[in-house]
Short mmCIF file of C-alpha atoms in Angstrom, two decimals:
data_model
loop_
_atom_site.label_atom_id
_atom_site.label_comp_id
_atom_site.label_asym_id
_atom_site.label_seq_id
_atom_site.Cartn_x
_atom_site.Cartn_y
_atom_site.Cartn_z
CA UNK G 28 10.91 21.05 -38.69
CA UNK G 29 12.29 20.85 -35.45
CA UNK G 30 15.49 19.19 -34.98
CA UNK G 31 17.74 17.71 -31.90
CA UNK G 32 21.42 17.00 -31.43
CA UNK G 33 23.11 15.29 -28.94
CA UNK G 34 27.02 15.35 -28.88
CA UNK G 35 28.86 13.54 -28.16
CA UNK G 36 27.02 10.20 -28.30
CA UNK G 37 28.92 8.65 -25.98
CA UNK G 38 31.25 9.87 -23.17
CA UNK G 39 33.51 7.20 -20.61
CA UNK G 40 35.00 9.39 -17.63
CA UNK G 41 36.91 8.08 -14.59
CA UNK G 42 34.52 8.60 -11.46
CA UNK G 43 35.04 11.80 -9.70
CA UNK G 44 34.84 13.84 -12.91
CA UNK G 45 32.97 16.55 -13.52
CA UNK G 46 31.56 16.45 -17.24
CA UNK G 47 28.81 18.34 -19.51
CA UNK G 48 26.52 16.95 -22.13
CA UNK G 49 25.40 19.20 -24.67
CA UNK G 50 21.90 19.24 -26.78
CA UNK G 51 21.17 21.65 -29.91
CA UNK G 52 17.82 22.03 -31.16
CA UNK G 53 16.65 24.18 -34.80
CA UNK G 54 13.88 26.00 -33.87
CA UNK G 55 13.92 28.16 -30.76
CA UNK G 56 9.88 28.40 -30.37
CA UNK G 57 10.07 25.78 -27.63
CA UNK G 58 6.96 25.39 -24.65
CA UNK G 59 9.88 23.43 -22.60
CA UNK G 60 13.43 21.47 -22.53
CA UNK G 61 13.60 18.07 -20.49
CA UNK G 62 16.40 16.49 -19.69
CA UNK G 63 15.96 12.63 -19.02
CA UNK G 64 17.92 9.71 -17.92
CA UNK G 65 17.49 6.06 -19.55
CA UNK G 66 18.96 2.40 -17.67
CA UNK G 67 19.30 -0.17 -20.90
CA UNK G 68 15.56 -1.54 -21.52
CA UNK G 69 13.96 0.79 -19.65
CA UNK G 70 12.08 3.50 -19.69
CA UNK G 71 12.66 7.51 -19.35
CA UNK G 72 13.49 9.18 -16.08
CA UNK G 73 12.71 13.20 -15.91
CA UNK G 74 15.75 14.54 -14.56
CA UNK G 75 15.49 18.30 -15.14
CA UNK G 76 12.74 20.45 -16.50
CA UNK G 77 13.31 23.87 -17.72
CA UNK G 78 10.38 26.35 -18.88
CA UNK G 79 11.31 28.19 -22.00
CA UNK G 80 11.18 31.41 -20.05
CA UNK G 81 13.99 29.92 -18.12
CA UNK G 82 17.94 30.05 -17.97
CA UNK G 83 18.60 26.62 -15.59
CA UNK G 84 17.31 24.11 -13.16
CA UNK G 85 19.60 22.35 -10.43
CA UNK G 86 18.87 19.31 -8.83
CA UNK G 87 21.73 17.68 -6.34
CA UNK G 88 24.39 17.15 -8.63
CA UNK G 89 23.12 18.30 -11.82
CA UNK G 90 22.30 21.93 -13.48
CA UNK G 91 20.61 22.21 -16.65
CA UNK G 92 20.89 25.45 -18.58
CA UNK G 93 18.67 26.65 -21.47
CA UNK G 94 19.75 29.50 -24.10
CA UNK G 95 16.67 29.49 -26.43
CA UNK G 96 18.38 31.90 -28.45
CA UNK G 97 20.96 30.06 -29.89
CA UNK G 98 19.26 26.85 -29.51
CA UNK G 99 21.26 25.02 -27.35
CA UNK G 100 20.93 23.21 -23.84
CA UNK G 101 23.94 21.48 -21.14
CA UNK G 102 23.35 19.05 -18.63
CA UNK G 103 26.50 19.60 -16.02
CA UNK G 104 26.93 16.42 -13.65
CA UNK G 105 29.27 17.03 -10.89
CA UNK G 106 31.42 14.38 -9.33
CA UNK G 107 30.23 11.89 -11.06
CA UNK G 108 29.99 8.23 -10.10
CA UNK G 109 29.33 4.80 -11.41
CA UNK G 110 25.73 4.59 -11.13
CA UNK G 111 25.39 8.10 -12.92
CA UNK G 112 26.42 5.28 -16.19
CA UNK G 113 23.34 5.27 -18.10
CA UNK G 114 21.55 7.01 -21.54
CA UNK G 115 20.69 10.96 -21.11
CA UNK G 116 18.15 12.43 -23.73
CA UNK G 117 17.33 15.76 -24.39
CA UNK G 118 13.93 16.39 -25.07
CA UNK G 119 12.03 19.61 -26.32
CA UNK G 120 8.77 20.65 -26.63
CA UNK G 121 6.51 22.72 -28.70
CA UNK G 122 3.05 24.08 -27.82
CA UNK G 123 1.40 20.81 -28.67
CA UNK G 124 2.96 19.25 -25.93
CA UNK G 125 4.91 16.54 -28.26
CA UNK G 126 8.33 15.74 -27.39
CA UNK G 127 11.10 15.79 -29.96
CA UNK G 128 14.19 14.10 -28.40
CA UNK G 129 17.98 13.92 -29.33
CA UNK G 130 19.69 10.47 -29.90
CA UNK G 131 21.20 10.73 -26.75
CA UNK G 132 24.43 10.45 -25.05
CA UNK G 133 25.67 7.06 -23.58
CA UNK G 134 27.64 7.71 -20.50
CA UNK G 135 29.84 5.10 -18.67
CA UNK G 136 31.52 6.39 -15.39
CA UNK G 137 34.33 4.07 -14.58
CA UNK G 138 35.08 3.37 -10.73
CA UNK F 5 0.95 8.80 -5.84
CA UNK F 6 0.87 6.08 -8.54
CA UNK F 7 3.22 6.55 -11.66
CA UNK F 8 2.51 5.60 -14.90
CA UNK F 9 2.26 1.54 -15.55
CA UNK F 10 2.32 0.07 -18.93
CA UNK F 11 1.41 -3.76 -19.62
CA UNK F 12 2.89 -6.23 -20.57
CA UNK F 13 6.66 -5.53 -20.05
CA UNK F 14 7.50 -7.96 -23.40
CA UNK F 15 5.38 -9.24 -25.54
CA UNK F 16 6.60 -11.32 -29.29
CA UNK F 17 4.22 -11.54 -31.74
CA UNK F 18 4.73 -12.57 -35.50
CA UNK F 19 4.51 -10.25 -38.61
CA UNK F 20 0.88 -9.75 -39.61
CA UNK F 21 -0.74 -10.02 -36.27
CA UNK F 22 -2.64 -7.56 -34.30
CA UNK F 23 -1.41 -6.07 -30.69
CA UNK F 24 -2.55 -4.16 -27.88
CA UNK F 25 -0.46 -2.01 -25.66
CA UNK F 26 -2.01 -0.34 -22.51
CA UNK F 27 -1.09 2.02 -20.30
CA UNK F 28 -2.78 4.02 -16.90
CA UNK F 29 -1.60 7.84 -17.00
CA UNK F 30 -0.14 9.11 -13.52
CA UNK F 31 -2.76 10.09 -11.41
CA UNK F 32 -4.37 13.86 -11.72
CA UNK F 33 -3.10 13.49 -15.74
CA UNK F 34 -5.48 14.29 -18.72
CA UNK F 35 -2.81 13.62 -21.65
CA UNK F 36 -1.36 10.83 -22.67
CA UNK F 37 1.37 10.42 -25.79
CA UNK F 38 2.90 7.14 -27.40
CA UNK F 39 6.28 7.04 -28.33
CA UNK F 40 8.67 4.55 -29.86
CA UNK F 41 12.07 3.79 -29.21
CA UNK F 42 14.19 1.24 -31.71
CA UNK F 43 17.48 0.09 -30.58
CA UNK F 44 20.00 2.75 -30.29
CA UNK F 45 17.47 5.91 -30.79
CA UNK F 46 15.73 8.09 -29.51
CA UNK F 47 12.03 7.58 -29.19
CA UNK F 48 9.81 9.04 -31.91
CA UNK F 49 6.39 10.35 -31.08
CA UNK F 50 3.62 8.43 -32.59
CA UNK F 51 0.31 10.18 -31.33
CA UNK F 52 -1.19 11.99 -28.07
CA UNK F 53 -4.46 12.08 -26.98
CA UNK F 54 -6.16 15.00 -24.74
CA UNK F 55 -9.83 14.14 -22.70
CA UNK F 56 -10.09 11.16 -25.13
CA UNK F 57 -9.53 12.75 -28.61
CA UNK F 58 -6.57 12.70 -30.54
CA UNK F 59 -4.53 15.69 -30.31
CA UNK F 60 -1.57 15.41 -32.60
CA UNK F 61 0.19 12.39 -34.39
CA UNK F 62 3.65 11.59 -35.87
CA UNK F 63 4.52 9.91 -38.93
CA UNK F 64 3.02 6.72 -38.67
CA UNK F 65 0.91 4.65 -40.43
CA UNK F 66 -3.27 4.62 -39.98
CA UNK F 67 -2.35 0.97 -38.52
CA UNK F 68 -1.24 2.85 -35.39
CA UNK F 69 -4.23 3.41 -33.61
CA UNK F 70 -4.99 4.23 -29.92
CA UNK F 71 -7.72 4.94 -27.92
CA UNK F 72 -8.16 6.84 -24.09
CA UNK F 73 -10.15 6.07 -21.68
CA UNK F 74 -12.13 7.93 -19.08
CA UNK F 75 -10.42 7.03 -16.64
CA UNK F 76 -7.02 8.61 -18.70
CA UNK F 77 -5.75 5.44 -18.89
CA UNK F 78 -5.15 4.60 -22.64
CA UNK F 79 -4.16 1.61 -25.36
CA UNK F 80 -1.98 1.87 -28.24
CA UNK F 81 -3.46 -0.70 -30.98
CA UNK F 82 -0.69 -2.11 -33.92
CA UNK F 83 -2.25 -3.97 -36.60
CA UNK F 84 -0.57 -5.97 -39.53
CA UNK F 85 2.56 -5.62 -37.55
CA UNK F 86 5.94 -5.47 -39.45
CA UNK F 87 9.19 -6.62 -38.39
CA UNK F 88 9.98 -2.98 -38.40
CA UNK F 89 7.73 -2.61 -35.74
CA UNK F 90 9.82 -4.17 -33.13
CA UNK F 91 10.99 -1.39 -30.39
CA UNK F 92 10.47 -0.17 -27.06
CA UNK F 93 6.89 1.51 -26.98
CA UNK F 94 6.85 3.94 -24.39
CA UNK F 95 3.70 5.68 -22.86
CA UNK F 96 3.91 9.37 -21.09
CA UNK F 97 1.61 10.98 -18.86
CA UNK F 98 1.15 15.15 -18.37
CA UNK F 99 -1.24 17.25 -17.41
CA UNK F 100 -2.24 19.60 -20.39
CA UNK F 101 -2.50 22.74 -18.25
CA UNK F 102 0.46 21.68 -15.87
CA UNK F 103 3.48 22.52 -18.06
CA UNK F 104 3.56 19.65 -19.89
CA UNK F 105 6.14 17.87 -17.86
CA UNK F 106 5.74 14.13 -18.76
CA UNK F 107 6.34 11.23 -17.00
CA UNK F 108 7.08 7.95 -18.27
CA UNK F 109 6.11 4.24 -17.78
CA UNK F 110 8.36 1.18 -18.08
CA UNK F 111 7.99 0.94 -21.50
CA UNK F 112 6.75 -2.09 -23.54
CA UNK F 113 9.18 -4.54 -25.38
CA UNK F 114 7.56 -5.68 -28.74
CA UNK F 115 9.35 -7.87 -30.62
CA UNK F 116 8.13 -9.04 -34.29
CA UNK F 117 9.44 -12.45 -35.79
#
């Protein structure tokens, strides 16, 4: 039965920092890995999307790698700023197309 | 492009009663999975459904129930509804042979007194 960490589960950094967010999953036969951001009450935000045949994505400030192989995923955030302060889940998926997410890590960037 | 759009944003109902959740998939999308979120975790899939059949389903109850449309768009129907039940639901569009990136709505707020 697939499983999925997040550490840690919460994270305050002083704005400017650079910081990484790390996901572990137990069973490497994965279709995908998404990385999403979520505001408090709202929904889910795709922030990164990497294909299991894949080793990152990058999108402005953030990279995403994927090593299937050991099961584990990071979401680097560079420079990071106050309204960067939200929930980030890790989400994989198997080849049914159902997401299995982490518990996510709670990030507060202070100005 | 539209994005995904779930109704209505909150909703209270007591325990016992029946609900109905509905959501309209992204435009171009032929899947649509249910997923939900209690306070403080992450969400947990409930079921999917592919060109109107269900395709897959969590650990939930037979009083979880949904139906799609053929227009993709899609309802997620709670009956006898627990005070458990209370959570975000959350609706996600893909398309099957896309990758299946998904894309979320707004979520529902259902909370059971």
């Amino acid at each position: 039965k697939q499983e999925v960490t997040q550490i840690p589960a919460a994270l305050s950094v002083p704005e400017g920092e650079n910081l990484v967010l790390n996901c572990s999953f137990t069973d490497s036969a994965i279709y995908n890995l998404q990385w999403f951001r979520q505001d408090p009450g709202k929904g889910l935000t795709s922030l990164l999307l990497i294909q299991s045949s894949q080793r990152e994505q990058t999108s402005g400030r953030l990279n995403a790698s994927l090593d299937k192989s050991s099961g584990r995923s990071t979401l680097y955030i560079a420079a990071s700023q106050p309204g960067d302060s939200a929930t980030y889940l890790c989400a994989v998926t198997g080849n049914t197309g159902k997401l299995i997410f982490g518990q996510g890590t709670t990030l507060q960037v202070k100005p | 492009e539209t994005g995904v759009t779930q109704s209505p944003t909150h909703l209270i109902k007591t325990r016992g009663q029946q609900v109905t959740l509905r959501c309209s998939s992204q435009s171009g999308h032929n899947t649509v999975s249910w997923y939900q979120q209690a306070l403080g975790q992450g969400p947990q899939f409930i079921f999917q459904y592919y060109r109107e059949e269900e395709n897959g389903r969590g650990n939930f109850p037979p009083r979880f129930s949904g139906l799609q449309f053929p227009n993709y768009s899609s309802e997620l129907n709670v009956n006898a509804l627990e005070l458990d039940d209370s959570a975000l639901y959350l609706c996600a569009s893909s398309y099957r042979d896309g990758g299946y990136e998904q894309y979320f709505g707004p979520g529902t707020r259902l909370t059971v007194t």
